[in-house]
Short mmCIF file of C-alpha atoms in Angstrom, two decimals:
data_model
loop_
_atom_site.label_atom_id
_atom_site.label_comp_id
_atom_site.label_asym_id
_atom_site.label_seq_id
_atom_site.Cartn_x
_atom_site.Cartn_y
_atom_site.Cartn_z
CA MET A 525 -1.19 9.62 -27.88
CA ASN A 526 -0.99 9.75 -24.14
CA HIS A 527 2.23 10.71 -22.44
CA ILE A 528 3.38 8.42 -19.53
CA LEU A 529 6.15 8.89 -16.97
CA LEU A 530 7.90 5.58 -15.90
CA LEU A 531 9.48 5.88 -12.46
CA ALA A 532 12.08 3.13 -11.83
CA THR A 533 12.95 2.16 -8.30
CA GLY A 534 14.73 -1.20 -8.70
CA GLY A 535 13.33 -4.53 -7.51
CA THR A 536 13.36 -7.96 -9.08
CA ILE A 537 12.23 -6.56 -12.38
CA ALA A 538 15.54 -4.74 -12.64
CA SER A 539 17.71 -7.41 -11.17
CA ALA A 540 20.54 -9.53 -12.60
CA PRO A 541 22.07 -12.70 -11.05
CA PHE A 542 25.38 -12.25 -9.18
CA ALA A 543 27.32 -14.66 -6.90
CA ARG A 544 25.74 -12.92 -3.93
CA GLY A 545 22.22 -13.23 -5.35
CA LEU A 546 19.80 -11.17 -7.46
CA THR A 547 20.74 -7.51 -7.33
CA PRO A 548 18.98 -4.50 -9.00
CA THR A 549 21.15 -3.48 -12.00
CA LEU A 550 19.07 -2.43 -15.02
CA CYS A 551 17.92 1.12 -15.26
CA GLY A 552 14.40 2.14 -16.28
CA VAL A 553 15.39 3.00 -19.87
CA GLU A 554 16.84 -0.53 -20.28
CA LEU A 555 13.69 -2.03 -18.82
CA ALA A 556 11.45 -0.21 -21.27
CA GLU A 557 13.61 -1.26 -24.18
CA TYR A 558 12.66 -4.86 -23.45
CA VAL A 559 8.96 -4.02 -24.10
CA PRO A 560 9.08 -2.12 -27.49
CA GLN A 561 5.30 -2.55 -27.83
CA LEU A 562 4.96 0.41 -25.35
CA ASN A 563 5.89 2.72 -28.26
CA ASP A 564 2.72 1.53 -30.11
CA ILE A 565 0.32 2.71 -27.40
CA CYS A 566 1.94 5.76 -25.74
CA THR A 567 4.94 8.13 -25.60
CA PHE A 568 6.87 8.03 -22.34
CA ASP A 569 9.78 9.42 -20.39
CA VAL A 570 11.71 7.59 -17.82
CA GLN A 571 13.06 8.78 -14.47
CA GLN A 572 15.36 6.65 -12.33
CA LEU A 573 14.58 7.52 -8.65
CA MET A 574 16.63 4.77 -7.10
CA ASN A 575 17.75 1.21 -7.85
CA ILE A 576 17.26 -0.78 -4.72
CA ASP A 577 15.79 -4.08 -3.58
CA SER A 578 12.40 -3.23 -2.29
CA THR A 579 13.26 -4.91 1.05
CA ASN A 580 15.30 -1.71 1.53
CA MET A 581 12.29 0.63 0.71
CA GLN A 582 11.73 3.16 3.58
CA PRO A 583 9.17 5.94 4.17
CA CYS A 584 11.61 8.47 2.89
CA HIS A 585 11.53 6.69 -0.53
CA TRP A 586 7.78 6.80 -0.54
CA GLN A 587 8.08 10.62 -0.09
CA GLN A 588 10.64 10.68 -2.86
CA ILE A 589 8.29 8.93 -5.31
CA ALA A 590 5.37 11.11 -4.33
CA ALA A 591 7.51 14.19 -4.83
CA ALA A 592 8.54 13.06 -8.33
CA ILE A 593 4.82 12.70 -9.26
CA GLU A 594 3.81 16.03 -7.71
CA HIS A 595 6.66 17.95 -9.58
CA THR A 596 5.65 16.46 -12.93
CA TYR A 597 1.95 15.95 -12.43
CA ASP A 598 0.86 18.50 -14.99
CA ASP A 599 3.27 17.15 -17.70
CA TYR A 600 2.03 13.51 -17.93
CA ASP A 601 -1.30 11.74 -18.43
CA ALA A 602 -0.35 8.90 -16.08
CA PHE A 603 2.44 7.48 -13.95
CA VAL A 604 3.74 3.98 -13.83
CA ILE A 605 6.16 2.85 -11.01
CA LEU A 606 8.52 -0.09 -11.47
CA HIS A 607 8.98 -1.60 -7.97
CA GLY A 608 10.02 -4.73 -6.20
CA THR A 609 7.23 -6.96 -4.97
CA ASP A 610 8.26 -7.58 -1.30
CA THR A 611 7.06 -3.97 -0.17
CA MET A 612 4.97 -3.01 -3.17
CA ALA A 613 1.74 -3.18 -1.16
CA TYR A 614 3.23 -0.89 1.47
CA THR A 615 4.38 1.71 -1.13
CA ALA A 616 0.98 1.52 -2.89
CA ALA A 617 -0.84 2.09 0.30
CA ALA A 618 1.49 4.95 1.37
CA LEU A 619 1.14 6.74 -2.05
CA SER A 620 -2.64 6.48 -1.70
CA TYR A 621 -2.38 8.60 1.48
CA LEU A 622 0.39 10.90 0.15
CA ILE A 623 -1.47 11.64 -3.11
CA GLN A 624 -5.24 11.76 -2.76
CA HIS A 625 -8.02 12.45 -5.28
CA SER A 626 -5.75 11.93 -8.22
CA SER A 627 -7.85 11.86 -11.47
CA LYS A 628 -4.68 10.57 -13.19
CA PRO A 629 -3.75 6.97 -12.63
CA ILE A 630 -0.62 6.04 -10.52
CA VAL A 631 0.12 2.37 -11.21
CA LEU A 632 2.73 0.18 -9.58
CA THR A 633 4.03 -3.00 -11.14
CA GLY A 634 7.10 -5.33 -11.03
CA SER A 635 7.76 -9.05 -11.46
CA GLN A 636 8.57 -12.27 -9.90
CA GLN A 637 11.36 -13.04 -12.32
CA PRO A 638 13.92 -10.51 -13.61
CA MET A 639 13.30 -8.85 -16.99
CA THR A 640 16.35 -10.74 -18.40
CA SER A 641 15.02 -14.08 -17.42
CA ALA A 642 13.93 -16.39 -20.18
CA PHE A 643 10.56 -17.01 -18.49
CA THR A 644 9.96 -13.66 -17.01
CA ASP A 645 6.62 -12.18 -16.15
CA ALA A 646 8.09 -8.64 -16.33
CA LYS A 647 7.33 -7.84 -19.92
CA LEU A 648 3.59 -8.61 -19.64
CA ASN A 649 3.24 -6.87 -16.26
CA LEU A 650 4.82 -3.63 -17.56
CA TYR A 651 2.81 -3.66 -20.75
CA GLN A 652 -0.39 -4.28 -18.93
CA ALA A 653 0.33 -1.61 -16.26
CA VAL A 654 0.80 0.98 -19.03
CA LEU A 655 -2.32 -0.31 -20.74
CA TYR A 656 -4.33 0.11 -17.54
CA ALA A 657 -2.87 3.56 -16.92
CA LEU A 658 -4.00 4.60 -20.47
CA ASP A 659 -7.63 3.73 -19.83
CA SER A 660 -9.93 6.72 -19.21
CA ARG A 661 -11.60 5.10 -16.22
CA SER A 662 -8.37 4.52 -14.35
CA HIS A 663 -7.47 6.95 -11.56
CA ASP A 664 -5.82 7.08 -8.07
CA VAL A 665 -3.20 4.47 -6.95
CA SER A 666 -3.38 0.88 -7.96
CA ILE A 667 -1.21 -2.24 -8.58
CA VAL A 668 -1.36 -4.10 -11.87
CA PHE A 669 0.15 -7.47 -11.55
CA GLY A 670 -0.61 -10.92 -12.98
CA SER A 671 -3.30 -9.45 -15.36
CA GLN A 672 -5.21 -7.93 -12.42
CA ALA A 673 -5.66 -4.29 -11.23
CA ILE A 674 -5.89 -4.01 -7.48
CA CYS A 675 -6.75 -0.99 -5.44
CA GLY A 676 -3.53 0.47 -3.85
CA THR A 677 -4.88 0.14 -0.31
CA ARG A 678 -6.16 -3.37 -0.67
CA ALA A 679 -3.21 -5.30 -2.11
CA TYR A 680 -1.46 -8.11 -0.26
CA LYS A 681 1.48 -10.21 -1.46
CA GLN A 682 0.25 -13.77 -0.97
CA LYS A 683 2.82 -15.77 -2.88
CA THR A 684 6.56 -15.64 -3.06
CA MET A 685 7.21 -17.31 -6.40
CA SER A 686 4.05 -17.58 -8.42
CA PHE A 687 3.22 -15.00 -11.05
CA ASN A 688 -0.24 -14.23 -9.56
CA ALA A 689 1.56 -12.97 -6.44
CA PHE A 690 -0.88 -10.36 -5.21
CA THR A 691 -4.50 -10.60 -4.05
CA SER A 692 -7.10 -7.98 -3.24
CA ILE A 693 -8.20 -8.17 0.44
CA ASN A 694 -11.75 -7.46 1.37
CA TYR A 695 -12.49 -5.45 -1.74
CA PRO A 696 -13.08 -6.64 -5.34
CA VAL A 697 -10.43 -6.65 -8.02
CA LEU A 698 -10.70 -3.36 -9.98
CA ALA A 699 -10.27 -4.94 -13.33
CA TYR A 700 -8.83 -7.91 -15.38
CA ILE A 701 -6.59 -7.32 -18.35
CA ARG A 702 -7.19 -9.77 -21.22
CA ASN A 703 -5.89 -9.53 -24.78
CA ASN A 704 -5.31 -5.71 -24.71
CA LYS A 705 -8.68 -5.14 -23.02
CA ILE A 706 -9.50 -3.77 -19.59
CA ILE A 707 -12.44 -5.74 -18.24
CA ARG A 708 -13.79 -3.74 -15.26
CA ASN A 709 -15.26 -5.56 -12.34
CA THR A 710 -18.98 -4.82 -12.27
CA ASP A 711 -18.91 -4.72 -8.42
CA VAL A 712 -16.73 -1.49 -8.57
CA VAL A 713 -17.16 -0.06 -12.00
CA HIS A 714 -20.52 1.58 -11.24
CA GLY A 715 -20.00 5.22 -10.71
CA ALA A 716 -16.31 5.14 -11.49
CA PRO A 717 -15.45 8.60 -12.93
CA VAL A 718 -13.99 9.10 -16.37
CA ARG A 719 -10.71 10.89 -15.81
CA VAL A 720 -11.10 14.64 -15.36
CA HIS A 721 -7.73 16.35 -16.15
CA ALA A 722 -8.77 19.57 -14.58
CA GLN A 723 -9.15 17.93 -11.18
CA LYS A 724 -6.14 18.59 -8.86
CA PRO A 725 -4.90 15.98 -6.46
CA VAL A 726 -4.01 16.85 -2.88
CA PHE A 727 -0.41 16.11 -2.00
CA TYR A 728 0.85 15.53 1.49
CA HIS A 729 4.48 15.76 2.64
CA SER A 730 4.65 14.51 6.20
CA LEU A 731 4.84 11.01 7.57
CA CYS A 732 5.50 9.93 11.14
CA GLU A 733 7.88 7.05 11.05
CA ARG A 734 7.53 6.22 14.81
CA VAL A 735 4.88 3.60 13.97
CA MET A 736 5.39 -0.15 14.18
CA CYS A 737 3.44 -3.37 13.64
CA LEU A 738 3.32 -6.04 16.33
CA LYS A 739 1.91 -9.43 15.97
CA LEU A 740 0.38 -11.27 19.06
CA ALA A 741 1.84 -14.67 19.49
CA PRO A 742 1.62 -17.14 22.41
CA GLY A 743 4.36 -16.31 24.87
CA LEU A 744 4.62 -12.66 23.94
CA GLN A 745 5.20 -10.60 27.16
CA PRO A 746 2.84 -7.66 27.78
CA SER A 747 5.91 -5.79 29.16
CA ILE A 748 7.01 -5.18 25.53
CA PHE A 749 4.66 -2.29 25.38
CA TYR A 750 6.51 -0.44 28.11
CA GLN A 751 9.82 -1.08 26.40
CA LEU A 752 8.42 0.30 23.09
CA GLN A 753 7.20 3.65 24.57
CA ARG A 754 10.67 5.36 24.05
CA ASP A 755 10.88 4.68 20.39
CA TYR A 756 7.39 4.63 19.02
CA ASP A 757 4.27 6.85 19.00
CA ALA A 758 1.93 4.22 17.61
CA ILE A 759 1.47 0.41 17.42
CA ILE A 760 -0.56 -1.57 14.96
CA LEU A 761 -1.34 -4.58 17.03
CA GLU A 762 -2.36 -7.67 15.06
CA THR A 763 -4.75 -9.54 17.39
CA PHE A 764 -5.79 -13.16 17.33
CA GLY A 765 -8.73 -14.15 15.10
CA ILE A 766 -11.52 -11.65 14.90
CA GLY A 767 -10.00 -9.55 17.75
CA GLY A 768 -8.69 -11.78 20.61
CA ILE A 769 -6.38 -10.17 23.20
CA PRO A 770 -5.11 -12.44 26.07
CA ASN A 771 -6.97 -11.52 29.29
CA ALA A 772 -6.15 -14.36 31.61
CA ALA A 773 -5.52 -13.19 35.24
CA SER A 774 -1.81 -14.09 35.02
CA TRP A 775 -1.38 -13.03 31.43
CA SER A 776 -3.52 -9.96 30.70
CA PHE A 777 -2.50 -7.46 28.16
CA ALA A 778 -5.09 -4.83 29.42
CA PRO A 779 -2.83 -3.01 31.96
CA ALA A 780 0.02 -2.71 29.46
CA LEU A 781 -2.24 -1.49 26.72
CA GLN A 782 -3.90 0.95 29.07
CA ALA A 783 -0.48 2.33 30.07
CA TRP A 784 0.29 2.80 26.38
CA ILE A 785 -2.82 4.84 25.90
CA ASP A 786 -2.19 6.80 29.07
CA ALA A 787 1.18 7.77 27.74
CA HIS A 788 -0.59 9.62 24.96
CA LYS A 789 0.43 6.97 22.41
CA THR A 790 -1.79 5.68 19.47
CA LEU A 791 -3.01 2.09 19.53
CA VAL A 792 -4.50 0.56 16.45
CA LEU A 793 -6.09 -2.89 16.65
CA THR A 794 -6.45 -5.27 13.70
CA THR A 795 -6.45 -8.96 13.07
CA GLN A 796 -3.55 -11.05 11.88
CA VAL A 797 -5.96 -12.98 9.71
CA ALA A 798 -5.83 -11.71 6.17
CA GLU A 799 -9.51 -11.63 5.18
CA GLU A 800 -12.87 -10.54 6.71
CA GLY A 801 -11.68 -8.09 9.20
CA LEU A 802 -11.85 -7.19 12.95
CA ASP A 803 -14.82 -7.22 15.33
CA LEU A 804 -13.84 -6.75 18.96
CA ALA A 805 -17.43 -7.18 20.18
CA VAL A 806 -17.73 -10.86 19.41
CA TYR A 807 -15.66 -12.49 22.14
CA GLU A 808 -14.96 -11.71 25.79
CA VAL A 809 -11.21 -11.51 24.96
CA GLY A 810 -11.86 -8.45 22.75
CA GLN A 811 -14.81 -6.79 24.53
CA ALA A 812 -12.61 -4.72 26.86
CA PHE A 813 -11.36 -2.63 23.82
CA ALA A 814 -14.59 -2.72 21.75
CA HIS A 815 -15.80 0.57 22.86
CA THR A 816 -12.70 2.42 24.03
CA PRO A 817 -12.54 5.83 22.08
CA ALA A 818 -8.80 5.98 22.45
CA VAL A 819 -8.34 2.61 20.57
CA LEU A 820 -8.52 2.82 16.80
CA ARG A 821 -10.07 -0.24 15.18
CA GLY A 822 -8.78 -1.41 11.78
CA SER A 823 -12.08 -2.89 10.58
CA ASP A 824 -11.34 -4.80 7.29
CA MET A 825 -8.14 -2.85 6.27
CA THR A 826 -4.86 -4.57 5.50
CA THR A 827 -1.93 -4.20 7.81
CA GLU A 828 0.00 -2.53 4.98
CA ALA A 829 -2.71 0.20 4.70
CA LEU A 830 -2.98 0.58 8.43
CA LEU A 831 0.75 1.12 8.83
CA ALA A 832 0.83 3.68 6.05
CA LYS A 833 -2.37 5.46 7.14
CA THR A 834 -1.24 5.74 10.69
CA MET A 835 2.04 7.21 9.57
CA TRP A 836 0.16 9.73 7.36
CA VAL A 837 -2.43 10.63 10.11
CA LEU A 838 0.31 11.26 12.73
CA GLY A 839 2.27 13.13 10.13
CA GLN A 840 -0.55 15.59 10.01
CA THR A 841 -1.68 15.83 13.69
CA HIS A 842 -1.36 14.32 17.11
CA ASP A 843 -4.65 15.82 18.36
CA PRO A 844 -6.68 12.84 19.43
CA ALA A 845 -9.94 14.20 17.93
CA LYS A 846 -8.33 14.93 14.59
CA VAL A 847 -6.46 11.53 14.62
CA HIS A 848 -9.75 9.91 15.10
CA GLU A 849 -11.39 11.82 12.28
CA LEU A 850 -8.57 11.27 9.76
CA PHE A 851 -8.25 7.62 10.65
CA TYR A 852 -11.92 6.80 10.12
CA THR A 853 -12.16 8.77 6.83
CA PRO A 854 -12.15 6.28 3.90
CA ILE A 855 -9.36 7.05 1.36
CA ASN A 856 -9.02 5.17 -1.98
CA HIS A 857 -11.44 2.48 -0.72
CA ASP A 858 -9.11 1.56 2.23
CA CYS A 859 -11.91 0.62 4.64
CA ALA A 860 -15.54 -0.26 4.83
CA MET A 861 -16.02 1.67 8.06
CA GLN A 862 -17.95 4.50 6.56
CA GLU A 863 -18.56 3.56 2.94
#
């Protein structure tokens, strides 16, 4: 029987109602006791890393989770992380960069209703996350939620209350879980390796936290880029549509963006539209940056993955050539740029 490590971090799944609102209270051991069926399919240990609302999740917490997996990697067959939904996609992306080439599955799950709620989705999500983690074809980082398995770099929280909260952006769902069965998506199952326990993952320990996301909106002043130079090394800029950046004579962002680049800062362009990705070459309002080597283009990646990847890349190097190389290297199916 496979041996699983449950890593508890808090979130709605662990929350209880108080006058001030839902607050993480239950520990991981208590959460597991609500799903006794786990004992029928695996043995497991529980480690309580933190007990926080995932709104308070920070890069240091991502590193804490990754470190817990690294220190126990040889002792378990799989890892299941209980996590709040609000920042789950960010954490899944970050772990995809901090822990690469893992032949053992690292699965995140949580719930839209607390475990103690009469109509909770927590029990099924936890059971199915473990079930997916036990499957011999599962590997690397993923999210299991609402009876779907989603690649850790492609998840996006689309709904605030519904049980099918997450969707997979620009990449097929990895699998569906139905009646104790893992139904692999035929679009991604071809060539998926059976787990090889001898394979060792690569763990990384550095992230650059001086990275921010900025969404273009009508009325946004280009001068903001000068104001941000002191506190940030990189900006993920969410452009309009397929890659539109204002270029009117009286309202052009080009000088401010060029000044950002000239200050040896990293600029990543993406779209604020969830699906189908970026193409700066389509419109005149994007052409100015379509072939600028210093500008990194997010292609069809999610903003969550872009933020985590940029933090990871700059945590390893600030050399422009190496930044370019690492950024455009596909990791855990995060982009279609070179796949």
